[in-house]
PDB file of C-alpha atoms in Angstrom:
ATOM      1  CA  MET A  13      24.526 -29.526 -57.330  1.00  0.00           C
ATOM      2  CA  ASN A  14      27.161 -26.797 -57.512  1.00  0.00           C
ATOM      3  CA  ILE A  15      26.658 -24.349 -54.650  1.00  0.00           C
ATOM      4  CA  SER A  16      29.020 -21.499 -53.832  1.00  0.00           C
ATOM      5  CA  ASP A  17      30.827 -21.138 -50.537  1.00  0.00           C
ATOM      6  CA  ALA A  18      28.797 -20.195 -47.503  1.00  0.00           C
ATOM      7  CA  ILE A  19      29.095 -16.594 -46.425  1.00  0.00           C
ATOM      8  CA  ILE A  20      28.780 -15.888 -42.732  1.00  0.00           C
ATOM      9  CA  ARG A  21      28.033 -12.264 -41.831  1.00  0.00           C
ATOM     10  CA  ILE A  22      28.375 -10.978 -38.310  1.00  0.00           C
ATOM     11  CA  THR A  23      26.662  -7.604 -38.429  1.00  0.00           C
ATOM     12  CA  ASN A  24      27.068  -4.630 -36.118  1.00  0.00           C
ATOM     13  CA  LEU A  25      28.867  -6.312 -33.245  1.00  0.00           C
ATOM     14  CA  ARG A  26      28.959  -3.441 -30.750  1.00  0.00           C
ATOM     15  CA  LEU A  27      31.855  -3.500 -28.308  1.00  0.00           C
ATOM     16  CA  ARG A  28      33.858  -1.108 -26.160  1.00  0.00           C
ATOM     17  CA  THR A  29      37.631  -0.847 -26.120  1.00  0.00           C
ATOM     18  CA  TYR A  30      40.542   1.525 -25.734  1.00  0.00           C
ATOM     19  CA  ILE A  31      41.223   2.836 -29.245  1.00  0.00           C
ATOM     20  CA  GLY A  32      43.298   5.860 -30.141  1.00  0.00           C
ATOM     21  CA  PHE A  33      46.436   7.701 -29.170  1.00  0.00           C
ATOM     22  CA  ASN A  34      45.052  10.946 -27.748  1.00  0.00           C
ATOM     23  CA  GLN A  35      45.194  11.150 -23.962  1.00  0.00           C
ATOM     24  CA  ASP A  36      41.410  10.969 -23.457  1.00  0.00           C
ATOM     25  CA  GLU A  37      41.167   7.996 -25.862  1.00  0.00           C
ATOM     26  CA  MET A  38      43.799   6.137 -23.876  1.00  0.00           C
ATOM     27  CA  GLU A  39      41.950   6.693 -20.595  1.00  0.00           C
ATOM     28  CA  LYS A  40      38.346   6.033 -21.606  1.00  0.00           C
ATOM     29  CA  GLN A  41      36.835   3.136 -23.548  1.00  0.00           C
ATOM     30  CA  GLN A  42      35.028   3.955 -26.761  1.00  0.00           C
ATOM     31  CA  ASP A  43      32.378   2.222 -28.811  1.00  0.00           C
ATOM     32  CA  VAL A  44      33.386   0.304 -31.907  1.00  0.00           C
ATOM     33  CA  ILE A  45      31.098  -1.456 -34.372  1.00  0.00           C
ATOM     34  CA  ILE A  46      32.491  -4.542 -36.071  1.00  0.00           C
ATOM     35  CA  ASN A  47      31.215  -6.169 -39.258  1.00  0.00           C
ATOM     36  CA  ILE A  48      32.691  -9.471 -40.364  1.00  0.00           C
ATOM     37  CA  LYS A  49      32.250 -11.520 -43.515  1.00  0.00           C
ATOM     38  CA  ILE A  50      33.695 -15.054 -43.729  1.00  0.00           C
ATOM     39  CA  HIS A  51      33.575 -17.412 -46.724  1.00  0.00           C
ATOM     40  CA  TYR A  52      34.004 -21.152 -46.273  1.00  0.00           C
ATOM     41  CA  PRO A  53      32.984 -24.300 -48.163  1.00  0.00           C
ATOM     42  CA  ALA A  54      29.833 -25.587 -46.485  1.00  0.00           C
ATOM     43  CA  GLU A  55      29.098 -28.563 -48.722  1.00  0.00           C
ATOM     44  CA  LYS A  56      29.651 -31.147 -45.959  1.00  0.00           C
ATOM     45  CA  ALA A  57      27.572 -29.097 -43.511  1.00  0.00           C
ATOM     46  CA  TYR A  58      24.492 -28.834 -45.700  1.00  0.00           C
ATOM     47  CA  GLN A  59      24.776 -32.402 -46.982  1.00  0.00           C
ATOM     48  CA  THR A  60      25.089 -33.990 -43.548  1.00  0.00           C
ATOM     49  CA  ASP A  61      23.315 -31.441 -41.328  1.00  0.00           C
ATOM     50  CA  ASN A  62      26.132 -32.173 -38.876  1.00  0.00           C
ATOM     51  CA  VAL A  63      27.210 -29.368 -36.546  1.00  0.00           C
ATOM     52  CA  GLU A  64      30.820 -30.604 -36.639  1.00  0.00           C
ATOM     53  CA  GLU A  65      30.943 -29.943 -40.393  1.00  0.00           C
ATOM     54  CA  ALA A  66      29.989 -26.259 -40.041  1.00  0.00           C
ATOM     55  CA  LEU A  67      32.205 -23.319 -39.165  1.00  0.00           C
ATOM     56  CA  ASN A  68      31.301 -22.281 -35.621  1.00  0.00           C
ATOM     57  CA  TYR A  69      30.719 -18.532 -35.821  1.00  0.00           C
ATOM     58  CA  LYS A  70      29.873 -18.370 -32.119  1.00  0.00           C
ATOM     59  CA  VAL A  71      33.403 -19.467 -31.203  1.00  0.00           C
ATOM     60  CA  ILE A  72      34.900 -16.874 -33.567  1.00  0.00           C
ATOM     61  CA  THR A  73      32.661 -14.131 -32.178  1.00  0.00           C
ATOM     62  CA  LYS A  74      33.587 -14.956 -28.573  1.00  0.00           C
ATOM     63  CA  GLN A  75      37.291 -14.767 -29.480  1.00  0.00           C
ATOM     64  CA  VAL A  76      36.757 -11.389 -31.148  1.00  0.00           C
ATOM     65  CA  ILE A  77      34.801 -10.048 -28.171  1.00  0.00           C
ATOM     66  CA  HIS A  78      37.458 -11.134 -25.702  1.00  0.00           C
ATOM     67  CA  HIS A  79      40.338  -9.723 -27.770  1.00  0.00           C
ATOM     68  CA  VAL A  80      38.670  -6.373 -28.424  1.00  0.00           C
ATOM     69  CA  GLU A  81      37.293  -5.773 -24.931  1.00  0.00           C
ATOM     70  CA  GLU A  82      40.536  -6.778 -23.210  1.00  0.00           C
ATOM     71  CA  GLY A  83      42.833  -4.972 -25.655  1.00  0.00           C
ATOM     72  CA  ARG A  84      44.297  -1.517 -26.086  1.00  0.00           C
ATOM     73  CA  PHE A  85      44.903  -0.215 -29.580  1.00  0.00           C
ATOM     74  CA  LEU A  86      46.549   2.973 -30.806  1.00  0.00           C
ATOM     75  CA  LEU A  87      45.422   2.504 -34.406  1.00  0.00           C
ATOM     76  CA  LEU A  88      42.246   1.302 -36.062  1.00  0.00           C
ATOM     77  CA  GLU A  89      44.494  -0.598 -38.484  1.00  0.00           C
ATOM     78  CA  LYS A  90      45.861  -2.759 -35.660  1.00  0.00           C
ATOM     79  CA  LEU A  91      42.429  -3.502 -34.241  1.00  0.00           C
ATOM     80  CA  VAL A  92      41.048  -4.492 -37.660  1.00  0.00           C
ATOM     81  CA  ALA A  93      44.109  -6.638 -38.484  1.00  0.00           C
ATOM     82  CA  ASP A  94      43.841  -8.475 -35.157  1.00  0.00           C
ATOM     83  CA  VAL A  95      40.144  -9.241 -35.700  1.00  0.00           C
ATOM     84  CA  LEU A  96      40.883 -10.391 -39.253  1.00  0.00           C
ATOM     85  CA  ASP A  97      43.568 -12.749 -37.931  1.00  0.00           C
ATOM     86  CA  ILE A  98      41.071 -14.265 -35.495  1.00  0.00           C
ATOM     87  CA  CYS A  99      38.542 -14.726 -38.306  1.00  0.00           C
ATOM     88  CA  THR A 100      41.020 -16.517 -40.571  1.00  0.00           C
ATOM     89  CA  GLN A 101      42.548 -18.922 -38.028  1.00  0.00           C
ATOM     90  CA  HIS A 102      40.295 -21.830 -38.977  1.00  0.00           C
ATOM     91  CA  PRO A 103      41.691 -23.817 -41.926  1.00  0.00           C
ATOM     92  CA  TRP A 104      38.310 -23.903 -43.720  1.00  0.00           C
ATOM     93  CA  VAL A 105      38.176 -20.122 -44.130  1.00  0.00           C
ATOM     94  CA  LYS A 106      38.842 -19.069 -47.731  1.00  0.00           C
ATOM     95  CA  TYR A 107      38.271 -15.335 -47.380  1.00  0.00           C
ATOM     96  CA  ALA A 108      37.388 -12.859 -44.675  1.00  0.00           C
ATOM     97  CA  SER A 109      36.653  -9.157 -44.522  1.00  0.00           C
ATOM     98  CA  VAL A 110      36.497  -7.055 -41.378  1.00  0.00           C
ATOM     99  CA  THR A 111      35.250  -3.487 -41.059  1.00  0.00           C
ATOM    100  CA  VAL A 112      35.467  -1.583 -37.807  1.00  0.00           C
ATOM    101  CA  ASP A 113      33.612   1.684 -37.324  1.00  0.00           C
ATOM    102  CA  LYS A 114      34.665   4.185 -34.700  1.00  0.00           C
ATOM    103  CA  PRO A 115      31.542   6.291 -34.109  1.00  0.00           C
ATOM    104  CA  HIS A 116      31.953  10.009 -33.497  1.00  0.00           C
ATOM    105  CA  ALA A 117      35.679   9.971 -34.329  1.00  0.00           C
ATOM    106  CA  LEU A 118      35.208  13.094 -36.436  1.00  0.00           C
ATOM    107  CA  ARG A 119      33.072  16.043 -35.483  1.00  0.00           C
ATOM    108  CA  PHE A 120      30.783  16.139 -38.526  1.00  0.00           C
ATOM    109  CA  ALA A 121      30.778  12.416 -39.399  1.00  0.00           C
ATOM    110  CA  ASP A 122      28.749   9.527 -38.020  1.00  0.00           C
ATOM    111  CA  SER A 123      31.884   7.387 -37.858  1.00  0.00           C
ATOM    112  CA  VAL A 124      35.242   6.556 -39.347  1.00  0.00           C
ATOM    113  CA  SER A 125      35.711   3.008 -40.569  1.00  0.00           C
ATOM    114  CA  LEU A 126      38.530   0.850 -41.839  1.00  0.00           C
ATOM    115  CA  THR A 127      38.267  -2.410 -43.776  1.00  0.00           C
ATOM    116  CA  LEU A 128      40.854  -5.135 -44.327  1.00  0.00           C
ATOM    117  CA  GLU A 129      40.406  -8.326 -46.366  1.00  0.00           C
ATOM    118  CA  LYS A 130      42.330 -11.563 -46.540  1.00  0.00           C
ATOM    119  CA  TYR A 131      42.274 -14.408 -49.050  1.00  0.00           C
ATOM    120  CA  CYS A 132      43.426 -17.665 -47.499  1.00  0.00           C
ATOM    121  CA  ASP A 133      45.077 -20.621 -49.198  1.00  0.00           C
TER     122      ASP A 133
END
């Protein structure tokens, strides 16, 4: 059976962090919404039903939460790049995409978001 890579989606992870370079943004935490997509080969996991053969998304999510909530970021680009680096640390990861929304960043918009993607060797 030829099955494609597994795709893990972490949807609408809502966290608070210091994001921005305006004075009020540097003094008060803001909401961010993070969406992550990770591709990895899951053939061993579904053939063996062995937890050790699956990518542990809970570990990745905890690392993201810690980094975002403990960090300070001037730019959305830096925050997204850092989260993407966390998501691609495991050697099984073939591809990852991270989008971070910053709600209410613009007066007439629901949010501003930025996406970065990485293809891994």
